[in-house]
């Protein structure tokens, strides 16, 4: 009994020891979150806030300074305080050995500290961005003063470059001086937000003025020199081309140039009123119109070169087409007595003759047109291209018909050679069947031989028919050739099976006395052999021999194949 009580007391002491050990372990996490809280509480926010004091702390800047200061004070007074209470709750839970509750409070404390850190980051970023913005605004302010000073100087020093736009430019430049002073006043009053919007808009406007001042001399040069010079070059160039025989009526050079001159007269007043976008739009339209005119003129010049280079080629092709057509018509009249010619090919040749005559007529008219003093070469080029495309098609098709006529005799000779080879091959195979070890020639070979003889006679009849249909002859010969190939393949197969069966039976004779079952199978193989069933005889004999001497049939078969080779 005493031992039991002592054991229980020891057990209780062990449990108590374990609980105190775990509490000490958990206490470390509470201490870590407490240390983190103190670290965040001591973040150098005041150092960040002091940076704002470089500005004029009045007006909007002072409002922002007070706002950031109050917000951080709220964080210290409320958020940090809430975190401290949560940490205390975690510590008390540990004292009561409520480990899970303590862990939850520690996690909650970390979450609160995360939110405080995010607020700190947000506040510091706002401060830094605000300071960066004021520095950028100061840079724009300095830039605006430079633009103002340089723009005023450029107009005074280079007034002739700006033409009638000089006075409006001076007036516009002078409007910027008070606007720059407005920025200075806003900064002095600490209203940096208003100053930012003002200087941003002013800087954009003055930057556009600087770009416009760079563009105005270029626009004036285009209006007064470049474009009038291009007008003059196009007018004189077209005059010279007309003298050389070009028809440029479709380009409408004079009327188009007159219209473009009218548009160009609108540009200078727009520049004088500083309406540069409208002026640039009109100049771009004029340049596009000039490009279109020059493109049409360039087409005419290229077309003339193409006409000169293709005339000789087309002449040769037309003569070739006409000569070939005459040759085809003559050859067809001669050949059709001996060979059948498709009526469609005959009609095509006649149709090509008419088409060639029409193309020659059109071509003669084109040559007559090109002899005139003023022609439009793009139209001539299109007409020549039409002739060129059509005569090439005709020549290709006539060449194919010519090749077909040439092939008729060659196809006939080839068919005759093939039919002679078929006859010789058929006789050779049939002699092999008769001279073989077959008990008799199988009936199917006699039938196939007779079919080949009949089809061969039909081929000879087609050879003797006039006019001969070469296509029909060729197809018939190919049909006989297929039958011949079947006849040969089956004959060779039968001869090899017969030879192999004979060798097997001869080899198996040595086992007849010792093995009645082998003797029985070999007798059956001999019976099948005498009935022309050679393949089945091979199967029976192979199975019988393999039972007594496995693998020997492969050697026998190999020896038969070697004898064939």
Coordinates of C-alpha atoms in Angstrom, one line a residue:
X1 CA 0.0 0.0 0.0
X2 CA 2.8 2.4 0.9
X3 CA 4.6 1.6 -2.4
X4 CA 1.4 2.5 -4.3
X5 CA 1.1 5.8 -2.6
X6 CA 4.7 6.6 -3.2
X7 CA 4.3 5.7 -6.9
X8 CA 1.3 8.0 -7.3
X9 CA 3.2 10.8 -5.6
X10 CA 6.2 10.3 -7.9
X11 CA 3.9 10.2 -10.9
X12 CA 2.2 13.5 -9.9
X13 CA 5.6 15.1 -9.4
X14 CA 6.7 14.0 -12.9
X15 CA 3.5 15.5 -14.4
X16 CA 4.0 18.7 -12.5
X17 CA 7.6 18.8 -13.7
X18 CA 6.6 18.3 -17.3
X19 CA 4.0 21.1 -17.1
X20 CA 6.5 23.5 -15.7
X21 CA 9.0 22.5 -18.4
X22 CA 6.4 23.1 -21.1
X23 CA 5.4 26.4 -19.6
X24 CA 9.1 27.6 -19.7
X25 CA 9.3 26.5 -23.3
X26 CA 6.2 28.4 -24.3
X27 CA 7.4 31.4 -22.3
X28 CA 10.1 31.9 -24.9
X29 CA 7.5 32.6 -27.7
X30 CA 5.9 35.2 -25.5
X31 CA 9.3 36.8 -24.9
X32 CA 10.0 36.8 -28.6
X33 CA 6.7 38.6 -29.5
X34 CA 7.4 41.1 -26.6
X35 CA 10.8 41.8 -28.1
X36 CA 9.3 42.3 -31.5
X37 CA 6.7 44.7 -30.1
X38 CA 9.5 46.8 -28.5
X39 CA 11.4 46.8 -31.7
X40 CA 8.4 48.0 -33.7
X41 CA 7.6 50.6 -31.1
X42 CA 11.0 52.1 -31.5
X43 CA 10.9 52.3 -35.3
X44 CA 12.5 55.7 -36.4
X45 CA 9.3 57.2 -37.7
X46 CA 10.2 60.6 -36.3
X47 CA 13.4 60.6 -38.4
X48 CA 11.3 60.1 -41.5
X49 CA 8.9 62.8 -40.4
X50 CA 11.7 65.3 -39.8
X51 CA 12.6 65.1 -43.5
X52 CA 9.4 67.0 -44.3
X53 CA 10.6 70.0 -42.3
X54 CA 12.9 70.9 -45.3
X55 CA 9.7 72.2 -47.0
X56 CA 7.8 75.3 -46.1
X57 CA 5.7 73.9 -43.2
X58 CA 2.5 75.9 -43.9
X59 CA -0.6 75.3 -45.9
X60 CA -1.0 71.9 -47.4
X61 CA 2.5 70.7 -46.4
X62 CA 1.7 71.5 -42.7
X63 CA -1.6 69.6 -43.0
X64 CA 0.2 66.6 -44.3
X65 CA 2.8 66.8 -41.6
X66 CA 0.2 67.0 -38.8
X67 CA -1.8 64.1 -40.4
X68 CA 1.2 61.7 -40.5
X69 CA 2.2 62.7 -37.0
X70 CA -1.3 62.1 -35.6
X71 CA -1.7 58.8 -37.5
X72 CA 1.6 57.4 -36.1
X73 CA 0.6 58.6 -32.6
X74 CA -2.6 56.7 -33.0
X75 CA -0.6 53.6 -33.8
X76 CA 1.5 54.0 -30.7
X77 CA -1.5 54.8 -28.4
X78 CA -4.0 52.3 -29.7
X79 CA -2.5 49.6 -31.9
X80 CA 0.6 49.1 -29.7
X81 CA -1.5 49.2 -26.6
X82 CA -3.9 46.5 -28.0
X83 CA -0.9 44.4 -28.8
X84 CA 0.5 44.7 -25.2
X85 CA -2.9 43.6 -23.8
X86 CA -2.9 40.5 -26.1
X87 CA 0.7 39.7 -25.0
X88 CA -0.3 40.0 -21.3
X89 CA -3.3 37.7 -22.0
X90 CA -0.8 35.1 -23.5
X91 CA 1.4 35.4 -20.4
X92 CA -1.5 34.9 -18.0
X93 CA -2.7 31.9 -20.0
X94 CA 0.7 30.4 -19.6
X95 CA 0.6 30.9 -15.8
X96 CA -2.6 28.9 -15.8
X97 CA -1.0 26.2 -18.0
X98 CA -3.5 27.1 -20.8
X99 CA -1.0 26.4 -23.6
X100 CA -3.4 26.5 -26.6
X101 CA -5.0 29.7 -25.5
X102 CA -1.5 31.2 -25.0
X103 CA -0.4 30.1 -28.5
X104 CA -3.6 31.8 -30.0
X105 CA -2.8 35.0 -28.2
X106 CA 0.8 35.0 -29.4
X107 CA -0.4 34.5 -33.0
X108 CA -2.9 37.3 -32.6
X109 CA -0.1 39.6 -31.3
X110 CA 2.1 38.8 -34.3
X111 CA -0.8 39.6 -36.6
X112 CA -1.3 43.0 -34.9
X113 CA 2.4 43.7 -35.2
X114 CA 2.3 42.8 -38.9
X115 CA -0.5 45.4 -39.4
X116 CA 1.5 48.0 -37.5
X117 CA 4.6 47.3 -39.7
X118 CA 2.5 47.7 -42.9
X119 CA 1.2 51.1 -41.6
X120 CA 4.8 52.2 -41.0
X121 CA 5.8 51.2 -44.5
X122 CA 2.8 53.0 -45.9
X123 CA 3.5 56.2 -44.0
X124 CA 7.2 56.3 -44.9
X125 CA 6.4 55.6 -48.6
X126 CA 3.9 58.5 -48.6
X127 CA 6.5 60.8 -47.1
X128 CA 9.3 59.8 -49.5
X129 CA 7.0 60.0 -52.5
X130 CA 5.8 63.4 -51.4
X131 CA 9.4 64.6 -51.1
X132 CA 10.4 63.1 -54.4
X133 CA 7.4 64.8 -56.0
X134 CA 8.4 68.2 -54.7
X135 CA 12.0 67.7 -56.0
X136 CA 10.6 66.7 -59.4
X137 CA 8.4 69.8 -59.4
X138 CA 11.4 71.9 -58.7
X139 CA 13.2 70.4 -61.6
X140 CA 10.2 71.1 -63.9
X141 CA 10.2 74.7 -62.5
X142 CA 13.9 75.1 -63.4
X143 CA 13.2 73.6 -66.8
X144 CA 10.3 76.0 -67.4
X145 CA 12.5 79.0 -66.6
X146 CA 15.2 77.7 -69.0
X147 CA 12.6 77.2 -71.8
X148 CA 11.1 80.6 -71.2
X149 CA 14.5 82.3 -71.3
X150 CA 15.7 80.4 -74.4
X151 CA 12.4 80.7 -76.3
X152 CA 12.4 84.5 -75.8
X153 CA 16.0 84.7 -76.9
X154 CA 15.4 82.5 -80.0
X155 CA 12.5 84.6 -81.2
X156 CA 14.5 87.8 -80.9
X157 CA 17.6 86.4 -82.5
X158 CA 16.0 84.4 -85.3
X159 CA 12.8 86.3 -86.0
X160 CA 13.1 85.7 -89.8
X161 CA 12.9 81.9 -89.3
X162 CA 9.5 82.2 -87.7
X163 CA 7.9 84.5 -90.2
X164 CA 4.5 85.8 -89.3
X165 CA 4.4 83.4 -86.3
X166 CA 7.0 85.5 -84.5
X167 CA 4.5 87.9 -82.9
X168 CA 2.1 85.3 -81.7
X169 CA 5.0 83.3 -80.3
X170 CA 6.3 86.3 -78.4
X171 CA 2.8 86.9 -77.0
X172 CA 2.4 83.3 -75.9
X173 CA 5.9 83.2 -74.3
X174 CA 5.1 86.3 -72.2
X175 CA 2.1 84.6 -70.8
X176 CA 4.3 82.0 -69.1
X177 CA 6.2 84.5 -66.8
X178 CA 3.2 85.1 -64.5
X179 CA 2.4 81.4 -64.5
X180 CA 5.9 80.6 -63.3
X181 CA 5.5 83.2 -60.5
X182 CA 2.2 81.5 -59.5
X183 CA 4.2 78.3 -58.8
X184 CA 6.7 80.3 -56.7
X185 CA 3.8 81.7 -54.7
X186 CA 2.2 78.3 -54.1
X187 CA 5.5 76.9 -52.9
X188 CA 6.1 79.8 -50.6
X189 CA 2.7 79.2 -49.1
X190 CA 3.4 75.5 -48.6
X191 CA 0.7 74.5 -51.0
X192 CA 2.8 71.8 -52.7
X193 CA -0.2 69.8 -54.0
X194 CA -1.6 72.7 -55.9
X195 CA 1.9 73.6 -57.0
X196 CA 2.4 70.1 -58.4
X197 CA -0.7 70.2 -60.6
X198 CA 0.2 73.8 -61.7
X199 CA 3.8 73.1 -62.7
X200 CA 3.0 69.8 -64.3
X201 CA 0.4 71.4 -66.6
X202 CA 2.7 74.4 -67.3
X203 CA 5.7 72.2 -68.0
X204 CA 3.8 70.1 -70.6
X205 CA 2.5 73.3 -72.3
X206 CA 6.0 74.9 -72.4
X207 CA 7.5 71.6 -73.7
X208 CA 5.0 71.6 -76.5
X209 CA 6.0 75.3 -77.2
X210 CA 9.6 74.3 -77.4
X211 CA 8.8 71.5 -79.9
X212 CA 6.6 73.8 -81.9
X213 CA 9.4 76.3 -82.2
X214 CA 11.6 73.6 -83.6
X215 CA 8.9 72.6 -86.1
X216 CA 7.9 76.1 -87.3
X217 CA 11.1 76.8 -89.4
X218 CA 10.8 73.3 -91.0
X219 CA 7.1 73.9 -91.8
X220 CA 7.9 77.3 -93.3
X221 CA 10.7 75.8 -95.4
X222 CA 8.3 73.1 -96.7
X223 CA 5.7 75.7 -97.6
X224 CA 8.0 78.3 -99.1
X225 CA 10.7 76.1 -100.7
X226 CA 10.4 72.3 -100.6
X227 CA 6.9 71.8 -101.8
X228 CA 6.9 74.5 -104.5
X229 CA 10.2 73.0 -105.8
X230 CA 8.6 69.5 -106.0
X231 CA 5.6 71.0 -107.8
X232 CA 8.0 72.5 -110.4
X233 CA 10.1 69.3 -110.8
X234 CA 6.9 67.2 -111.4
X235 CA 5.6 69.7 -113.9
X236 CA 8.8 69.8 -116.0
X237 CA 9.4 66.1 -115.6
X238 CA 6.0 65.2 -116.9
X239 CA 6.5 67.7 -119.8
X240 CA 9.7 65.9 -120.8
X241 CA 8.0 62.5 -120.5
X242 CA 5.2 63.6 -122.8
X243 CA 7.8 64.7 -125.4
X244 CA 9.2 61.1 -125.2
X245 CA 5.8 59.7 -126.0
X246 CA 4.3 59.0 -122.6
X247 CA 0.5 59.5 -122.2
X248 CA 0.0 60.9 -118.7
X249 CA -3.5 62.2 -119.1
X250 CA -4.7 59.9 -116.3
X251 CA -2.3 61.4 -113.9
X252 CA -3.9 64.9 -114.4
X253 CA -0.7 66.6 -113.5
X254 CA -1.8 70.3 -114.1
X255 CA -5.2 70.1 -112.3
X256 CA -3.8 68.1 -109.4
X257 CA -0.9 70.5 -108.9
X258 CA -3.2 73.5 -109.0
X259 CA -5.4 71.9 -106.3
X260 CA -2.3 71.2 -104.2
X261 CA -1.1 74.8 -104.6
X262 CA -4.5 76.0 -103.2
X263 CA -4.1 73.7 -100.2
X264 CA -0.5 74.9 -99.7
X265 CA -1.7 78.6 -99.5
X266 CA -3.8 77.7 -96.4
X267 CA -0.8 76.5 -94.5
X268 CA 1.1 79.7 -93.8
X269 CA -1.9 81.5 -92.1
X270 CA -2.3 78.4 -89.9
X271 CA 1.4 78.6 -88.9
X272 CA 1.0 82.3 -88.2
X273 CA -1.9 81.4 -85.8
X274 CA 0.3 78.7 -84.3
X275 CA -2.3 76.0 -85.4
X276 CA 0.6 73.6 -86.2
X277 CA -1.4 70.4 -86.1
X278 CA -3.8 71.6 -88.8
X279 CA -0.8 72.8 -90.8
X280 CA 1.0 69.5 -90.5
X281 CA -2.2 67.6 -91.5
X282 CA -2.5 69.6 -94.8
X283 CA 1.2 69.2 -95.6
X284 CA 0.9 65.4 -95.0
X285 CA -2.1 65.3 -97.4
X286 CA -0.1 67.2 -100.0
X287 CA 2.9 64.8 -99.7
X288 CA 0.5 61.8 -100.0
X289 CA -1.0 63.3 -103.1
X290 CA 2.5 63.9 -104.6
X291 CA 3.5 60.3 -103.8
X292 CA 0.4 59.0 -105.6
X293 CA 1.2 61.1 -108.7
X294 CA 4.9 60.0 -108.7
X295 CA 3.8 56.4 -108.3
X296 CA 1.5 56.6 -111.3
X297 CA 4.3 58.2 -113.3
X298 CA 6.8 55.6 -112.2
X299 CA 4.4 52.8 -113.3
X300 CA 4.3 54.4 -116.8
X301 CA 8.1 54.5 -117.0
X302 CA 8.5 50.9 -115.7
X303 CA 5.7 49.8 -118.1
X304 CA 7.5 51.2 -121.1
X305 CA 10.7 49.3 -120.2
X306 CA 8.6 46.1 -119.7
X307 CA 6.9 46.6 -123.1
X308 CA 10.2 47.0 -124.9
X309 CA 11.7 43.9 -123.2
X310 CA 8.7 41.6 -123.7
X311 CA 7.7 42.5 -127.3
X312 CA 10.4 40.3 -128.9
X313 CA 9.6 37.4 -126.5
X314 CA 5.9 37.5 -127.4
X315 CA 6.7 37.7 -131.1
X316 CA 8.8 34.5 -130.9
X317 CA 6.1 32.8 -128.8
X318 CA 3.3 33.6 -131.3
X319 CA 5.4 32.4 -134.3
X320 CA 6.2 29.2 -132.4
X321 CA 2.6 28.7 -131.5
X322 CA 1.5 29.2 -135.2
X323 CA 4.2 26.9 -136.6
X324 CA 3.5 24.2 -134.0
X325 CA -0.3 24.4 -134.7
X326 CA 0.3 23.9 -138.5
X327 CA 2.7 21.0 -137.7
X328 CA 0.1 19.4 -135.4
X329 CA -2.7 19.7 -138.0
X330 CA -0.5 18.2 -140.7
X331 CA 0.7 15.4 -138.4
X332 CA -2.8 14.6 -137.2
X333 CA -4.0 14.2 -140.8
X334 CA -1.1 11.8 -141.4
X335 CA -1.2 9.8 -138.2
X336 CA -4.9 9.3 -137.8
X337 CA -4.8 6.8 -140.7
X338 CA -2.7 4.5 -138.6
X339 CA -3.6 5.4 -135.0
X340 CA -6.8 6.4 -133.3
X341 CA -6.7 10.0 -132.1
X342 CA -9.1 11.4 -129.6
X343 CA -11.6 13.8 -131.3
X344 CA -11.2 16.2 -128.4
X345 CA -7.5 16.7 -129.2
X346 CA -8.4 17.3 -132.8
X347 CA -10.9 20.0 -131.8
X348 CA -8.4 21.5 -129.4
X349 CA -5.9 22.0 -132.2
X350 CA -8.5 23.7 -134.4
X351 CA -9.5 25.9 -131.5
X352 CA -5.9 26.8 -130.8
X353 CA -5.5 27.9 -134.4
X354 CA -8.4 30.3 -134.0
X355 CA -7.1 31.6 -130.7
X356 CA -3.6 32.2 -132.1
X357 CA -5.0 34.2 -135.0
X358 CA -7.0 36.3 -132.6
X359 CA -3.9 36.9 -130.4
X360 CA -1.9 37.9 -133.5
X361 CA -4.5 40.4 -134.6
X362 CA -4.6 41.9 -131.1
X363 CA -0.8 42.0 -131.0
X364 CA -0.6 43.8 -134.4
X365 CA -3.1 46.4 -133.1
X366 CA -0.9 46.9 -130.0
X367 CA 2.3 47.4 -132.2
X368 CA 0.4 49.9 -134.3
X369 CA -0.7 51.7 -131.1
X370 CA 2.9 51.9 -129.8
X371 CA 4.0 53.6 -133.0
X372 CA 1.9 56.6 -132.1
X373 CA 3.5 59.7 -130.6
X374 CA 1.6 59.5 -127.3
X375 CA 0.6 56.2 -125.6
X376 CA -0.3 54.9 -122.2
X377 CA 2.3 52.2 -121.5
X378 CA 0.5 50.7 -118.5
X379 CA -2.5 49.8 -120.7
X380 CA -0.1 48.4 -123.4
X381 CA 1.7 46.4 -120.7
X382 CA -1.6 44.9 -119.4
X383 CA -2.6 43.9 -123.0
X384 CA 0.8 42.3 -123.6
X385 CA 0.6 40.4 -120.4
X386 CA -2.8 39.0 -121.5
X387 CA -1.3 37.8 -124.8
X388 CA 1.8 36.5 -123.1
X389 CA -0.2 34.4 -120.5
X390 CA -2.5 33.0 -123.2
X391 CA 0.1 32.1 -125.7
X392 CA 2.2 30.3 -123.0
X393 CA -0.8 28.2 -122.1
X394 CA -1.4 27.4 -125.8
X395 CA 2.2 26.4 -126.4
X396 CA 2.3 24.2 -123.3
X397 CA -0.9 22.4 -124.4
X398 CA 0.3 22.0 -128.0
X399 CA 3.6 20.6 -126.7
X400 CA 1.6 18.0 -124.8
X401 CA -0.4 17.0 -127.8
X402 CA 2.8 16.8 -129.9
X403 CA 4.4 14.6 -127.3
X404 CA 1.3 12.3 -127.3
X405 CA 1.6 11.9 -131.1
X406 CA 5.2 11.1 -130.8
X407 CA 4.5 8.5 -128.0
X408 CA 1.9 6.6 -130.2
X409 CA 4.6 4.8 -132.2
X410 CA 6.8 4.2 -129.2
X411 CA 3.9 2.8 -127.1
X412 CA 3.0 0.5 -130.0
X413 CA 6.5 -0.9 -130.2
X414 CA 6.7 -1.3 -126.4
X415 CA 3.4 -3.2 -126.4
X416 CA 4.7 -5.5 -129.1
X417 CA 7.9 -6.3 -127.2
X418 CA 5.9 -7.0 -124.0
X419 CA 3.5 -9.3 -125.7
X420 CA 6.4 -11.3 -127.2
X421 CA 8.0 -11.5 -123.8
X422 CA 4.7 -12.7 -122.3
X423 CA 4.4 -15.5 -124.9
X424 CA 8.0 -16.6 -124.4
X425 CA 7.6 -16.6 -120.6
X426 CA 4.3 -18.5 -120.8
X427 CA 5.8 -21.3 -122.9
X428 CA 8.9 -21.5 -120.7
X429 CA 6.8 -22.0 -117.5
X430 CA 4.5 -24.5 -119.1
X431 CA 7.5 -26.6 -120.3
X432 CA 8.8 -26.5 -116.7
X433 CA 5.5 -27.8 -115.5
X434 CA 5.5 -30.6 -118.0
X435 CA 9.2 -31.5 -117.3
X436 CA 8.7 -31.4 -113.5
X437 CA 8.1 -34.3 -111.0
X438 CA 4.4 -33.4 -110.9
X439 CA 2.1 -36.4 -111.4
X440 CA 0.2 -34.2 -113.9
X441 CA -0.1 -30.5 -114.7
X442 CA -2.9 -29.1 -112.5
X443 CA -6.0 -28.1 -114.4
X444 CA -5.9 -24.5 -113.3
X445 CA -2.6 -24.0 -115.0
X446 CA -4.0 -25.3 -118.3
X447 CA -7.0 -22.9 -117.9
X448 CA -4.7 -20.0 -117.2
X449 CA -2.5 -20.8 -120.1
X450 CA -5.5 -20.9 -122.4
X451 CA -6.7 -17.6 -121.0
X452 CA -3.3 -16.0 -121.8
X453 CA -3.4 -17.5 -125.3
X454 CA -6.9 -16.1 -125.9
X455 CA -6.0 -12.6 -124.6
X456 CA -2.7 -12.7 -126.7
X457 CA -4.7 -13.3 -129.8
X458 CA -7.0 -10.4 -128.9
X459 CA -4.0 -8.2 -128.6
X460 CA -2.8 -9.2 -132.0
X461 CA -6.2 -8.4 -133.4
X462 CA -5.9 -4.9 -131.9
X463 CA -2.4 -4.6 -133.5
X464 CA -3.9 -5.3 -136.9
X465 CA -6.9 -3.0 -136.5
X466 CA -6.6 0.4 -138.3
X467 CA -6.6 3.0 -137.0
X468 CA -5.0 1.4 -134.0
X469 CA -6.2 2.5 -130.5
X470 CA -2.8 2.5 -128.8
X471 CA -4.3 3.3 -125.4
X472 CA -6.6 0.2 -125.7
X473 CA -3.7 -1.9 -126.8
X474 CA -1.5 -0.8 -123.9
X475 CA -4.3 -1.5 -121.4
X476 CA -4.9 -4.9 -122.9
X477 CA -1.2 -5.8 -122.7
X478 CA -1.0 -4.7 -119.1
X479 CA -4.0 -6.9 -118.3
X480 CA -2.3 -9.9 -120.0
X481 CA 0.9 -9.1 -118.1
X482 CA -1.0 -9.3 -114.7
X483 CA -2.4 -12.7 -115.7
X484 CA 1.1 -13.8 -116.7
X485 CA 2.6 -12.8 -113.4
X486 CA -0.1 -14.7 -111.5
X487 CA 0.5 -17.7 -113.7
X488 CA 4.3 -17.6 -113.1
X489 CA 4.0 -17.0 -109.3
X490 CA 1.6 -19.9 -108.8
X491 CA 3.5 -22.3 -111.0
X492 CA 6.8 -21.6 -109.2
X493 CA 5.0 -22.1 -105.9
X494 CA 3.6 -25.5 -107.0
X495 CA 6.9 -26.6 -108.4
X496 CA 8.8 -25.8 -105.2
X497 CA 6.2 -27.5 -103.0
X498 CA 6.3 -30.6 -105.2
X499 CA 10.1 -30.7 -105.1
X500 CA 10.1 -30.1 -101.3
X501 CA 7.4 -32.8 -100.7
X502 CA 9.3 -35.3 -102.8
X503 CA 12.5 -34.6 -100.8
X504 CA 10.6 -35.0 -97.5
X505 CA 9.1 -38.3 -98.5
X506 CA 12.4 -39.6 -99.7
X507 CA 14.1 -38.6 -96.4
X508 CA 11.3 -40.0 -94.3
X509 CA 11.5 -43.4 -96.0
X510 CA 14.2 -44.4 -93.5
X511 CA 11.8 -44.3 -90.6
X512 CA 8.9 -46.3 -92.2
X513 CA 9.9 -49.7 -90.7
X514 CA 10.7 -48.3 -87.2
X515 CA 7.8 -45.9 -86.9
X516 CA 4.4 -47.1 -88.1
X517 CA 2.9 -43.7 -87.4
X518 CA 5.5 -42.0 -89.7
X519 CA 4.8 -44.7 -92.4
X520 CA 1.1 -43.9 -92.2
X521 CA 1.6 -40.1 -92.6
X522 CA 4.1 -40.6 -95.5
X523 CA 1.6 -42.8 -97.3
X524 CA -1.0 -40.0 -96.9
X525 CA 1.5 -37.5 -98.2
X526 CA 2.1 -39.7 -101.2
X527 CA -1.6 -39.9 -101.9
X528 CA -2.0 -36.1 -101.7
X529 CA 1.0 -35.7 -103.9
X530 CA -0.6 -37.9 -106.6
X531 CA -3.8 -35.8 -106.4
X532 CA -1.8 -32.5 -107.0
X533 CA -2.2 -31.4 -103.4
X534 CA 1.4 -30.6 -102.9
X535 CA 1.2 -28.0 -100.2
X536 CA -0.9 -30.3 -97.9
X537 CA 1.5 -33.1 -98.7
X538 CA 4.4 -30.9 -97.4
X539 CA 2.5 -30.2 -94.2
X540 CA 1.8 -33.9 -93.5
X541 CA 5.3 -35.0 -94.3
X542 CA 7.0 -32.2 -92.3
X543 CA 4.9 -33.1 -89.2
X544 CA 5.8 -36.8 -89.5
X545 CA 9.6 -36.2 -89.9
X546 CA 9.7 -33.5 -87.1
X547 CA 8.4 -36.0 -84.6
X548 CA 11.4 -38.3 -85.1
X549 CA 14.1 -35.8 -86.0
X550 CA 13.2 -32.2 -85.0
X551 CA 14.8 -29.4 -87.1
X552 CA 15.8 -31.5 -90.0
X553 CA 13.0 -30.2 -92.3
X554 CA 14.5 -26.7 -92.2
X555 CA 17.7 -28.1 -93.7
X556 CA 15.8 -30.1 -96.3
X557 CA 13.9 -26.9 -97.3
X558 CA 17.1 -24.9 -97.4
X559 CA 18.7 -27.4 -99.8
X560 CA 15.7 -27.2 -102.1
X561 CA 15.9 -23.4 -102.2
X562 CA 19.6 -23.6 -102.9
X563 CA 19.0 -25.8 -105.9
X564 CA 16.5 -23.3 -107.3
X565 CA 19.0 -20.5 -107.0

